[in-house]
JSON list of C-alpha atoms in Angstrom, two decimals:
[
{"chain": "A", "resi": 22, "resn": "MET", "atom": "CA", "xyz": [94.35, 88.88, 23.39]},
{"chain": "A", "resi": 23, "resn": "THR", "atom": "CA", "xyz": [93.85, 85.97, 20.99]},
{"chain": "A", "resi": 24, "resn": "SER", "atom": "CA", "xyz": [91.29, 83.27, 21.55]},
{"chain": "A", "resi": 25, "resn": "SER", "atom": "CA", "xyz": [94.04, 80.67, 22.05]},
{"chain": "A", "resi": 26, "resn": "SER", "atom": "CA", "xyz": [95.54, 82.67, 24.92]},
{"chain": "A", "resi": 27, "resn": "ALA", "atom": "CA", "xyz": [92.13, 83.43, 26.45]},
{"chain": "A", "resi": 28, "resn": "PHE", "atom": "CA", "xyz": [90.99, 79.83, 25.99]},
{"chain": "A", "resi": 29, "resn": "PRO", "atom": "CA", "xyz": [93.99, 77.48, 25.97]},
{"chain": "A", "resi": 30, "resn": "ALA", "atom": "CA", "xyz": [91.73, 74.44, 25.56]},
{"chain": "A", "resi": 31, "resn": "LEU", "atom": "CA", "xyz": [90.05, 75.80, 22.41]},
{"chain": "A", "resi": 32, "resn": "ALA", "atom": "CA", "xyz": [92.16, 73.65, 20.06]},
{"chain": "A", "resi": 33, "resn": "PRO", "atom": "CA", "xyz": [91.43, 70.44, 22.00]},
{"chain": "A", "resi": 34, "resn": "PHE", "atom": "CA", "xyz": [87.73, 71.37, 22.07]},
{"chain": "A", "resi": 35, "resn": "VAL", "atom": "CA", "xyz": [87.60, 71.92, 18.31]},
{"chain": "A", "resi": 36, "resn": "ALA", "atom": "CA", "xyz": [89.43, 68.62, 17.78]},
{"chain": "A", "resi": 37, "resn": "LEU", "atom": "CA", "xyz": [86.89, 66.92, 20.07]},
{"chain": "A", "resi": 38, "resn": "VAL", "atom": "CA", "xyz": [83.95, 68.33, 18.13]},
{"chain": "A", "resi": 39, "resn": "LEU", "atom": "CA", "xyz": [85.47, 67.23, 14.82]},
{"chain": "A", "resi": 40, "resn": "ALA", "atom": "CA", "xyz": [86.35, 63.75, 16.12]},
{"chain": "A", "resi": 41, "resn": "LEU", "atom": "CA", "xyz": [82.85, 63.17, 17.50]},
{"chain": "A", "resi": 42, "resn": "LEU", "atom": "CA", "xyz": [81.28, 64.54, 14.31]},
{"chain": "A", "resi": 43, "resn": "LEU", "atom": "CA", "xyz": [83.41, 62.11, 12.31]},
{"chain": "A", "resi": 44, "resn": "LYS", "atom": "CA", "xyz": [82.39, 59.25, 14.60]},
{"chain": "A", "resi": 45, "resn": "LEU", "atom": "CA", "xyz": [78.70, 60.08, 14.20]},
{"chain": "A", "resi": 46, "resn": "SER", "atom": "CA", "xyz": [79.06, 60.46, 10.44]},
{"chain": "A", "resi": 47, "resn": "LEU", "atom": "CA", "xyz": [80.81, 57.12, 10.07]},
{"chain": "A", "resi": 48, "resn": "THR", "atom": "CA", "xyz": [78.19, 55.42, 12.25]},
{"chain": "A", "resi": 49, "resn": "SER", "atom": "CA", "xyz": [75.44, 56.89, 10.10]},
{"chain": "A", "resi": 50, "resn": "LEU", "atom": "CA", "xyz": [77.19, 55.90, 6.87]},
{"chain": "A", "resi": 51, "resn": "ALA", "atom": "CA", "xyz": [77.74, 52.35, 8.15]},
{"chain": "A", "resi": 52, "resn": "GLN", "atom": "CA", "xyz": [74.04, 52.13, 9.02]},
{"chain": "A", "resi": 53, "resn": "VAL", "atom": "CA", "xyz": [73.07, 53.24, 5.50]},
{"chain": "A", "resi": 54, "resn": "VAL", "atom": "CA", "xyz": [75.44, 50.73, 3.89]},
{"chain": "A", "resi": 55, "resn": "THR", "atom": "CA", "xyz": [74.13, 47.97, 6.16]},
{"chain": "A", "resi": 56, "resn": "ARG", "atom": "CA", "xyz": [70.54, 48.88, 5.27]},
{"chain": "A", "resi": 57, "resn": "LEU", "atom": "CA", "xyz": [71.33, 48.84, 1.54]},
{"chain": "A", "resi": 58, "resn": "ARG", "atom": "CA", "xyz": [73.03, 45.45, 1.84]},
{"chain": "A", "resi": 59, "resn": "ALA", "atom": "CA", "xyz": [70.11, 44.03, 3.82]},
{"chain": "A", "resi": 60, "resn": "ARG", "atom": "CA", "xyz": [67.63, 45.62, 1.38]},
{"chain": "A", "resi": 61, "resn": "THR", "atom": "CA", "xyz": [65.20, 46.33, 4.23]},
{"chain": "A", "resi": 62, "resn": "PHE", "atom": "CA", "xyz": [63.41, 49.66, 4.24]},
{"chain": "A", "resi": 63, "resn": "LEU", "atom": "CA", "xyz": [60.75, 50.70, 6.73]},
{"chain": "A", "resi": 64, "resn": "LEU", "atom": "CA", "xyz": [59.44, 53.66, 4.79]},
{"chain": "A", "resi": 65, "resn": "PRO", "atom": "CA", "xyz": [57.50, 52.91, 1.61]},
{"chain": "A", "resi": 66, "resn": "GLU", "atom": "CA", "xyz": [59.16, 55.79, -0.28]},
{"chain": "A", "resi": 67, "resn": "ASP", "atom": "CA", "xyz": [62.62, 54.45, 0.57]},
{"chain": "A", "resi": 68, "resn": "ALA", "atom": "CA", "xyz": [61.61, 50.96, -0.49]},
{"chain": "A", "resi": 69, "resn": "ALA", "atom": "CA", "xyz": [60.14, 52.30, -3.75]},
{"chain": "A", "resi": 70, "resn": "LEU", "atom": "CA", "xyz": [63.35, 54.25, -4.49]},
{"chain": "A", "resi": 71, "resn": "MET", "atom": "CA", "xyz": [65.36, 51.05, -4.07]},
{"chain": "A", "resi": 72, "resn": "ARG", "atom": "CA", "xyz": [62.77, 48.91, -5.92]},
{"chain": "A", "resi": 73, "resn": "ALA", "atom": "CA", "xyz": [62.08, 46.86, -2.80]},
{"chain": "A", "resi": 74, "resn": "THR", "atom": "CA", "xyz": [59.10, 46.14, -0.60]},
{"chain": "A", "resi": 75, "resn": "ALA", "atom": "CA", "xyz": [58.70, 48.01, 2.66]},
{"chain": "A", "resi": 76, "resn": "VAL", "atom": "CA", "xyz": [59.18, 45.86, 5.76]},
{"chain": "A", "resi": 77, "resn": "ALA", "atom": "CA", "xyz": [57.74, 46.07, 9.27]},
{"chain": "A", "resi": 78, "resn": "ASN", "atom": "CA", "xyz": [61.08, 45.67, 11.09]},
{"chain": "A", "resi": 79, "resn": "GLU", "atom": "CA", "xyz": [64.65, 46.71, 10.47]},
{"chain": "A", "resi": 80, "resn": "ALA", "atom": "CA", "xyz": [67.26, 44.07, 9.80]},
{"chain": "A", "resi": 81, "resn": "PRO", "atom": "CA", "xyz": [69.00, 43.18, 13.09]},
{"chain": "A", "resi": 82, "resn": "ALA", "atom": "CA", "xyz": [72.33, 44.73, 12.03]},
{"chain": "A", "resi": 83, "resn": "VAL", "atom": "CA", "xyz": [70.59, 47.95, 10.97]},
{"chain": "A", "resi": 84, "resn": "ALA", "atom": "CA", "xyz": [68.72, 48.07, 14.28]},
{"chain": "A", "resi": 85, "resn": "ARG", "atom": "CA", "xyz": [72.03, 47.63, 16.11]},
{"chain": "A", "resi": 86, "resn": "PHE", "atom": "CA", "xyz": [73.46, 50.69, 14.37]},
{"chain": "A", "resi": 87, "resn": "ALA", "atom": "CA", "xyz": [70.31, 52.60, 15.31]},
{"chain": "A", "resi": 88, "resn": "GLN", "atom": "CA", "xyz": [70.89, 51.66, 18.95]},
{"chain": "A", "resi": 89, "resn": "VAL", "atom": "CA", "xyz": [74.48, 52.91, 18.77]},
{"chain": "A", "resi": 90, "resn": "TRP", "atom": "CA", "xyz": [73.27, 56.15, 17.14]},
{"chain": "A", "resi": 91, "resn": "ARG", "atom": "CA", "xyz": [70.64, 56.67, 19.84]},
{"chain": "A", "resi": 92, "resn": "ASN", "atom": "CA", "xyz": [73.17, 55.96, 22.60]},
{"chain": "A", "resi": 93, "resn": "ASP", "atom": "CA", "xyz": [75.52, 58.57, 21.15]},
{"chain": "A", "resi": 94, "resn": "LEU", "atom": "CA", "xyz": [72.72, 61.13, 20.91]},
{"chain": "A", "resi": 95, "resn": "GLU", "atom": "CA", "xyz": [71.89, 60.48, 24.56]},
{"chain": "A", "resi": 96, "resn": "ASN", "atom": "CA", "xyz": [75.50, 60.93, 25.72]},
{"chain": "A", "resi": 97, "resn": "LEU", "atom": "CA", "xyz": [77.62, 63.08, 23.42]},
{"chain": "A", "resi": 98, "resn": "PRO", "atom": "CA", "xyz": [75.70, 66.37, 23.86]},
{"chain": "A", "resi": 99, "resn": "PHE", "atom": "CA", "xyz": [76.19, 66.30, 27.62]},
{"chain": "A", "resi": 100, "resn": "PHE", "atom": "CA", "xyz": [79.93, 65.78, 27.26]},
{"chain": "A", "resi": 101, "resn": "LEU", "atom": "CA", "xyz": [80.16, 68.53, 24.66]},
{"chain": "A", "resi": 102, "resn": "ILE", "atom": "CA", "xyz": [78.40, 70.91, 27.06]},
{"chain": "A", "resi": 103, "resn": "CYS", "atom": "CA", "xyz": [80.77, 69.96, 29.89]},
{"chain": "A", "resi": 104, "resn": "ALA", "atom": "CA", "xyz": [83.79, 70.26, 27.57]},
{"chain": "A", "resi": 105, "resn": "LEU", "atom": "CA", "xyz": [82.64, 73.67, 26.38]},
{"chain": "A", "resi": 106, "resn": "ALA", "atom": "CA", "xyz": [82.17, 74.84, 29.97]},
{"chain": "A", "resi": 107, "resn": "TYR", "atom": "CA", "xyz": [85.65, 73.55, 30.83]},
{"chain": "A", "resi": 108, "resn": "THR", "atom": "CA", "xyz": [87.11, 75.33, 27.80]},
{"chain": "A", "resi": 109, "resn": "LEU", "atom": "CA", "xyz": [85.33, 78.61, 28.57]},
{"chain": "A", "resi": 110, "resn": "ALA", "atom": "CA", "xyz": [86.47, 78.37, 32.19]},
{"chain": "A", "resi": 111, "resn": "GLY", "atom": "CA", "xyz": [90.04, 78.67, 30.91]},
{"chain": "A", "resi": 112, "resn": "ALA", "atom": "CA", "xyz": [91.08, 75.03, 31.07]},
{"chain": "A", "resi": 113, "resn": "PRO", "atom": "CA", "xyz": [94.74, 74.38, 30.32]},
{"chain": "A", "resi": 114, "resn": "ALA", "atom": "CA", "xyz": [95.39, 72.74, 26.97]},
{"chain": "A", "resi": 115, "resn": "THR", "atom": "CA", "xyz": [97.30, 69.65, 28.10]},
{"chain": "A", "resi": 116, "resn": "PRO", "atom": "CA", "xyz": [94.67, 68.21, 30.48]},
{"chain": "A", "resi": 117, "resn": "ALA", "atom": "CA", "xyz": [91.97, 69.08, 27.95]},
{"chain": "A", "resi": 118, "resn": "TRP", "atom": "CA", "xyz": [93.80, 67.14, 25.22]},
{"chain": "A", "resi": 119, "resn": "TRP", "atom": "CA", "xyz": [94.08, 64.14, 27.54]},
{"chain": "A", "resi": 120, "resn": "LEU", "atom": "CA", "xyz": [90.51, 64.25, 28.84]},
{"chain": "A", "resi": 121, "resn": "PHE", "atom": "CA", "xyz": [88.85, 64.99, 25.50]},
{"chain": "A", "resi": 122, "resn": "GLY", "atom": "CA", "xyz": [90.99, 62.35, 23.80]},
{"chain": "A", "resi": 123, "resn": "LEU", "atom": "CA", "xyz": [90.20, 59.81, 26.50]},
{"chain": "A", "resi": 124, "resn": "TYR", "atom": "CA", "xyz": [86.47, 60.45, 26.17]},
{"chain": "A", "resi": 125, "resn": "THR", "atom": "CA", "xyz": [86.59, 60.16, 22.39]},
{"chain": "A", "resi": 126, "resn": "GLY", "atom": "CA", "xyz": [88.60, 56.94, 22.57]},
{"chain": "A", "resi": 127, "resn": "LEU", "atom": "CA", "xyz": [86.22, 55.44, 25.10]},
{"chain": "A", "resi": 128, "resn": "ARG", "atom": "CA", "xyz": [83.20, 56.33, 22.94]},
{"chain": "A", "resi": 129, "resn": "VAL", "atom": "CA", "xyz": [84.82, 54.81, 19.84]},
{"chain": "A", "resi": 130, "resn": "ALA", "atom": "CA", "xyz": [85.65, 51.67, 21.82]},
{"chain": "A", "resi": 131, "resn": "HIS", "atom": "CA", "xyz": [82.08, 51.64, 23.18]},
{"chain": "A", "resi": 132, "resn": "THR", "atom": "CA", "xyz": [80.72, 51.72, 19.64]},
{"chain": "A", "resi": 133, "resn": "ALA", "atom": "CA", "xyz": [83.00, 48.88, 18.53]},
{"chain": "A", "resi": 134, "resn": "VAL", "atom": "CA", "xyz": [82.02, 46.59, 21.40]},
{"chain": "A", "resi": 135, "resn": "TYR", "atom": "CA", "xyz": [78.35, 47.59, 21.13]},
{"chain": "A", "resi": 136, "resn": "LEU", "atom": "CA", "xyz": [78.34, 46.43, 17.51]},
{"chain": "A", "resi": 137, "resn": "ALA", "atom": "CA", "xyz": [80.26, 43.29, 18.45]},
{"chain": "A", "resi": 138, "resn": "LYS", "atom": "CA", "xyz": [77.81, 42.60, 21.32]},
{"chain": "A", "resi": 139, "resn": "LEU", "atom": "CA", "xyz": [80.60, 42.36, 23.91]},
{"chain": "A", "resi": 140, "resn": "GLN", "atom": "CA", "xyz": [79.73, 42.69, 27.56]},
{"chain": "A", "resi": 141, "resn": "PRO", "atom": "CA", "xyz": [81.10, 43.59, 30.07]},
{"chain": "A", "resi": 142, "resn": "TRP", "atom": "CA", "xyz": [83.28, 45.74, 27.78]},
{"chain": "A", "resi": 143, "resn": "ARG", "atom": "CA", "xyz": [80.35, 47.85, 26.61]},
{"chain": "A", "resi": 144, "resn": "ALA", "atom": "CA", "xyz": [79.49, 48.71, 30.22]},
{"chain": "A", "resi": 145, "resn": "ILE", "atom": "CA", "xyz": [83.14, 49.34, 31.11]},
{"chain": "A", "resi": 146, "resn": "PHE", "atom": "CA", "xyz": [83.66, 51.76, 28.21]},
{"chain": "A", "resi": 147, "resn": "TYR", "atom": "CA", "xyz": [80.33, 53.46, 28.93]},
{"chain": "A", "resi": 148, "resn": "LEU", "atom": "CA", "xyz": [81.18, 53.92, 32.61]},
{"chain": "A", "resi": 149, "resn": "GLY", "atom": "CA", "xyz": [84.67, 55.14, 31.71]},
{"chain": "A", "resi": 150, "resn": "SER", "atom": "CA", "xyz": [83.23, 57.79, 29.42]},
{"chain": "A", "resi": 151, "resn": "LEU", "atom": "CA", "xyz": [80.70, 58.77, 32.09]},
{"chain": "A", "resi": 152, "resn": "ALA", "atom": "CA", "xyz": [83.49, 59.11, 34.67]},
{"chain": "A", "resi": 153, "resn": "THR", "atom": "CA", "xyz": [85.51, 61.22, 32.23]},
{"chain": "A", "resi": 154, "resn": "MET", "atom": "CA", "xyz": [82.50, 63.49, 31.71]},
{"chain": "A", "resi": 155, "resn": "TRP", "atom": "CA", "xyz": [82.18, 63.99, 35.45]},
{"chain": "A", "resi": 156, "resn": "ILE", "atom": "CA", "xyz": [85.89, 64.78, 35.78]},
{"chain": "A", "resi": 157, "resn": "VAL", "atom": "CA", "xyz": [85.54, 67.46, 33.11]},
{"chain": "A", "resi": 158, "resn": "ALA", "atom": "CA", "xyz": [82.35, 68.83, 34.71]},
{"chain": "A", "resi": 159, "resn": "VAL", "atom": "CA", "xyz": [83.92, 69.03, 38.17]},
{"chain": "A", "resi": 160, "resn": "ARG", "atom": "CA", "xyz": [87.07, 70.68, 36.79]},
{"chain": "A", "resi": 161, "resn": "ALA", "atom": "CA", "xyz": [84.90, 73.25, 34.99]},
{"chain": "A", "resi": 162, "resn": "ALA", "atom": "CA", "xyz": [82.89, 73.95, 38.15]},
{"chain": "A", "resi": 163, "resn": "ARG", "atom": "CA", "xyz": [86.04, 74.27, 40.28]},
{"chain": "A", "resi": 164, "resn": "ALA", "atom": "CA", "xyz": [87.61, 76.67, 37.78]},
{"chain": "A", "resi": 165, "resn": "VAL", "atom": "CA", "xyz": [84.53, 78.86, 37.70]},
{"chain": "A", "resi": 166, "resn": "LEU", "atom": "CA", "xyz": [84.04, 78.82, 41.45]},
{"chain": "A", "resi": 167, "resn": "ALA", "atom": "CA", "xyz": [87.71, 79.70, 41.98]},
{"chain": "A", "resi": 168, "resn": "SER", "atom": "CA", "xyz": [87.35, 82.81, 39.81]},
{"chain": "A", "resi": 169, "resn": "PRO", "atom": "CA", "xyz": [87.35, 86.10, 41.72]},
{"chain": "A", "resi": 170, "resn": "GLY", "atom": "CA", "xyz": [83.90, 87.53, 42.30]},
{"chain": "A", "resi": 171, "resn": "VAL", "atom": "CA", "xyz": [81.97, 84.33, 41.56]},
{"chain": "A", "resi": 172, "resn": "VAL", "atom": "CA", "xyz": [81.19, 83.46, 45.16]},
{"chain": "A", "resi": 173, "resn": "SER", "atom": "CA", "xyz": [81.15, 86.30, 47.65]}
]
């Protein structure tokens, strides 16, 4: 039995991991570029490397990227755990593609409106991604509980 037949949602899960890794990497890169353009460095060794003076506070745009980064680190791991559980529970590929794609799209949209300071859109995209996570978690739990021998 191949892993794709045992775990039909493996391909969507791998795509999810890669998409979220790309999103995090681009967010990090954008923060670095923004910091270089602002020429503000909190750490003396970073400032010395760039021949600048260390500052007490980040530039506002750099701080905004840090907030986006922190928000992702508070949310993405939980979805990845739920998505992995759903995948290991034997989730079908098509719903996994839709749900994982929806979550990724909502998180990308959340980042865009977070950086643009747009409410209520930030809250809407956050709540949409949270709802998607719960849908995946419940589907994983239902699949596991429906398995023979799980609940006697």
